[in-house]
Amino acid sequence: MWHSRRAGGLPKGPAVGPGGGAGAWRSRRGRRRLAALTVVCALALSTLVAGGVFAADSGDSQLRTTRAAADPSIERRIDGLLSRMTLDEKLQQLALLADFQATDDAVRKGAGSVFGVTDPARINQLQHIAVEQTRLHIPVLFAFDTIHGFRTIFPIPLAEASSFDPGVAATDFRIGARESAAVGLKQIYSPMVDISHEPRWGRIAEGAGEDPFLGSVMAAARVRAAQGGDYSAADKVATSPKHFAAYGQPEGGRDYNTTDMSEQRLRNLYLPPFKAAVDAGADTAMCSFNAINGVPGCANSHTETDILKREWGFDGFIESDYTAVAELRACPPKNPNEGPCGHGVAADGKDAARLALNAGTDSEMVSTNFVDFGKQLVDEGLVSMARIDDAVRRILRVKFRAGLFKNPFVDVSQVAAKTMTPADVAAERNAAARSMVLLKNDNQTLPLDPGKSVAVIGPLGNDQHDMLGPWWGVGRDTDAVTLFDGIKAQDPNTTFAEGCKILDRDPPDPPNDECGSDAGFDEAVATAQAADQVVLALGETRGESGEAESRSNIDLPGKQQELIDRIKATGKPFVVVLFNGRPLTLDKVDASAPAILEAWFPGIQAGNAAADVLFGKVSPGGKLPVTFPHSVGQVPIYYNHEPTGRPCDPTFKWNSRYRDLPTCDPLYEFGYGLSYTTFQLSNLKLSSHTMPADGRITATVDVKNTGARGGDEVVQLYLHDPVASISQPVRRLRGFQRVTLDPGQTRTVTFTLDASDVGFYDNSGRFVVEPGTIDLFAGDRSSGGLTDSFTVVGSRTR
Ligand code: BGC
């Protein structure tokens, strides 16, 4: 049961006894500490692929700076407005109201932004009030959580990251932006770019997983697709990467919980996707609920002002998360001065507004401390007028760039034609199939034979609701194709039995209805026995992942494993198809099922896309963007961990191991995923074995389809810096490319490496490139693979 799906382990460390580690000192391999020079990290590498349809690329092409400089004519118009605005009008611009707060009166008072209203007629109505009935005619910015689709609901972002194809993320955001803009929205609270090593945390579903490079590529692709070159276009919106910052690493995996981390870890692991999003042009950002090192995200001048605004040159605005300003002091939504809890860094509402504004938060969501106390704070000199003007300028800048002063209204008659077109639905089906990961396929159980009968069994087998995943925009359950319907469409000889039910229940309802009864198992077994092959549809409901849905146990909920065991006992060939929003502990499933397909929450075409993969119309090519542990006790477990002086070795006592786990590995590692065909990598070549600190080299590797079917492979390039001034991860992904190959076909894949790939941030926040050896690995997952090394000559510091 404790086998691992890794191709190879980490190198074993030397045997060291108690209290000693004498033999453990590694030589410095000729490395010197860094010398100070300046480097601009050269991330820009390749060409823009238009229209949000991207050929599979090596990732790097997304990571180039395309931020537009401020437009002087816009700045002049803002100057003009600011010179005429009263302090009260300015403070109103900082207000960000939820749908339930957005009354005609609130907008008449001049509220700057509204989120959660999606009816285009109501948006127009409120906008008419703003531009016709307020003194300065400033339009409202309407926003929404378009996370993986507005109406055409795509796979959850964690699934899309599994595609290792930025084109999938871009297609989702291109369509989501068009559908959102069609109803009058001009800002989306997306992409969610929180790197996470926490499968217990429900919001891991919303991000791209555990890797900063993959996360950066996906973030940049999403931003570019949603904003285009100019988000005043009728089908574009401003994006808002969130949650700034390090919200993905809450202690204990409990949502909203605190985190404590070093500067190097923050910058090397958690900030890169935000930086990539900002470089791609993201014009707004959302500060997070959580505290880092005791400082809450919306009161953190280091992250908000020093890093985001000054260091990265972000000239858009930062909105707080929902009541996050009020939470600096007391339990929301009580306002202004009641409530015993909260972060406890502000004495009262006024103090919370002072902290948040001075830290760099520009717009306050739901709570109203900026509006309530702004004047008092300015009068008392606790917040400067310049800071208020700066916040207003940033918000107006986004409104100008969004074209709202020119085109404040939407054409309601156009909405239907711009929403969920047949092409959108087809694109979603393709995205969902590309996002699925084949975890196991013994005895070529898959693909299934459409000429034989199928029994679809399980609580998620004929389920529309859960296929949309957490954050379903304005998606409708009735838009979703169930697994049963999708399979039946390709094999009419298909039956269904539910086996058990998993229902969503949140407190105060008891959560005891998650496949808690085996009453339906006999019928499920009978249905399986009557069929040639069985598809078991198991996992989580959409309500079991997402915000505020942390789990302490990440096994399959309820009696689902018993259902697998009952089906296994029938002797029928079967596959487990998993619908879920987080890594699960699947040891028992892996031990009992001959085939496992990780389908995540695939969106509206769930059943059709899964059937495409199950019947082999599409060969699965996704790879895991996050580690699947054997046991929840291994968490956090991730491929790009730092080494220790005593690397894990379960066969020896004085090592970094668990005494009750016979392995150091996860069940399924980052980058892992099977295909219906086989591939071989060969011929890893470097253009040079030395790289000047300000230069670049290329690595090429051949990938051949050695099987009898067409299929996709994701070629992955990892680096390791074996001797550095601070301990470097055992591997870091620095390039990937998904290729489609016919049987026998070979393709040469090229990766370009430069300072941005070999350098890292140190604990004083400097990006350093140090001289010395860099080991390189090319493979189909995060372990094993072909290896070579090169030497960085010279050093750089930024
Ligand atoms: C979430 C954000 C979201 C906001 C508005 C918050 O609870 O943390 O991600 O954008 O609500 O819906």
PDB file of N, CA and C in Angstrom, residues 116 295 347 457 466 538 552 559 566 578 595 654 731 794:
ATOM      1  N   GLY A 116     -20.940  42.211  -7.081  1.00  0.00           N
ATOM      2  CA  GLY A 116     -21.960  41.190  -6.869  1.00  0.00           C
ATOM      3  C   GLY A 116     -23.274  41.454  -7.570  1.00  0.00           C
ATOM      4  N   VAL A 295       1.200  40.797  10.806  1.00  0.00           N
ATOM      5  CA  VAL A 295       0.663  41.991  10.144  1.00  0.00           C
ATOM      6  C   VAL A 295      -0.407  41.575   9.130  1.00  0.00           C
ATOM      7  N   ALA A 347      -7.360  49.747  17.416  1.00  0.00           N
ATOM      8  CA  ALA A 347      -8.191  49.898  18.608  1.00  0.00           C
ATOM      9  C   ALA A 347      -9.668  49.972  18.259  1.00  0.00           C
ATOM     10  N   ILE A 457     -21.699   4.365 -11.373  1.00  0.00           N
ATOM     11  CA  ILE A 457     -22.104   4.161  -9.986  1.00  0.00           C
ATOM     12  C   ILE A 457     -21.514   5.301  -9.146  1.00  0.00           C
ATOM     13  N   ASP A 466     -22.696  19.675  -8.589  1.00  0.00           N
ATOM     14  CA  ASP A 466     -21.311  19.687  -8.112  1.00  0.00           C
ATOM     15  C   ASP A 466     -20.284  19.838  -9.221  1.00  0.00           C
ATOM     16  N   LEU A 538     -16.790   9.364  -7.706  1.00  0.00           N
ATOM     17  CA  LEU A 538     -16.633   9.629  -6.276  1.00  0.00           C
ATOM     18  C   LEU A 538     -15.929  10.956  -6.050  1.00  0.00           C
ATOM     19  N   SER A 552      -9.970  18.549   8.057  1.00  0.00           N
ATOM     20  CA  SER A 552      -8.823  18.019   8.806  1.00  0.00           C
ATOM     21  C   SER A 552      -8.482  16.623   8.327  1.00  0.00           C
ATOM     22  N   LYS A 559     -18.580   6.701   3.358  1.00  0.00           N
ATOM     23  CA  LYS A 559     -18.360   5.285   3.068  1.00  0.00           C
ATOM     24  C   LYS A 559     -17.978   5.030   1.620  1.00  0.00           C
ATOM     25  N   ARG A 566     -16.878  -2.848  -2.475  1.00  0.00           N
ATOM     26  CA  ARG A 566     -18.005  -3.693  -2.911  1.00  0.00           C
ATOM     27  C   ARG A 566     -17.972  -3.885  -4.427  1.00  0.00           C
ATOM     28  N   LEU A 578     -12.635  10.804 -10.116  1.00  0.00           N
ATOM     29  CA  LEU A 578     -12.720  11.648  -8.922  1.00  0.00           C
ATOM     30  C   LEU A 578     -13.121  13.067  -9.283  1.00  0.00           C
ATOM     31  N   ALA A 595      -7.878   1.575 -12.022  1.00  0.00           N
ATOM     32  CA  ALA A 595      -7.675   2.817 -12.786  1.00  0.00           C
ATOM     33  C   ALA A 595      -8.299   3.981 -12.026  1.00  0.00           C
ATOM     34  N   TRP A 654      18.020   8.285  12.538  1.00  0.00           N
ATOM     35  CA  TRP A 654      18.358   9.681  12.826  1.00  0.00           C
ATOM     36  C   TRP A 654      18.153  10.570  11.596  1.00  0.00           C
ATOM     37  N   ARG A 731      14.456  20.895  -5.989  1.00  0.00           N
ATOM     38  CA  ARG A 731      14.180  21.137  -7.406  1.00  0.00           C
ATOM     39  C   ARG A 731      13.256  22.333  -7.526  1.00  0.00           C
ATOM     40  N   GLY A 794      30.093  34.526 -12.552  1.00  0.00           N
ATOM     41  CA  GLY A 794      29.811  35.893 -12.134  1.00  0.00           C
ATOM     42  C   GLY A 794      28.610  35.919 -11.217  1.00  0.00           C
TER      43      GLY A 794
END
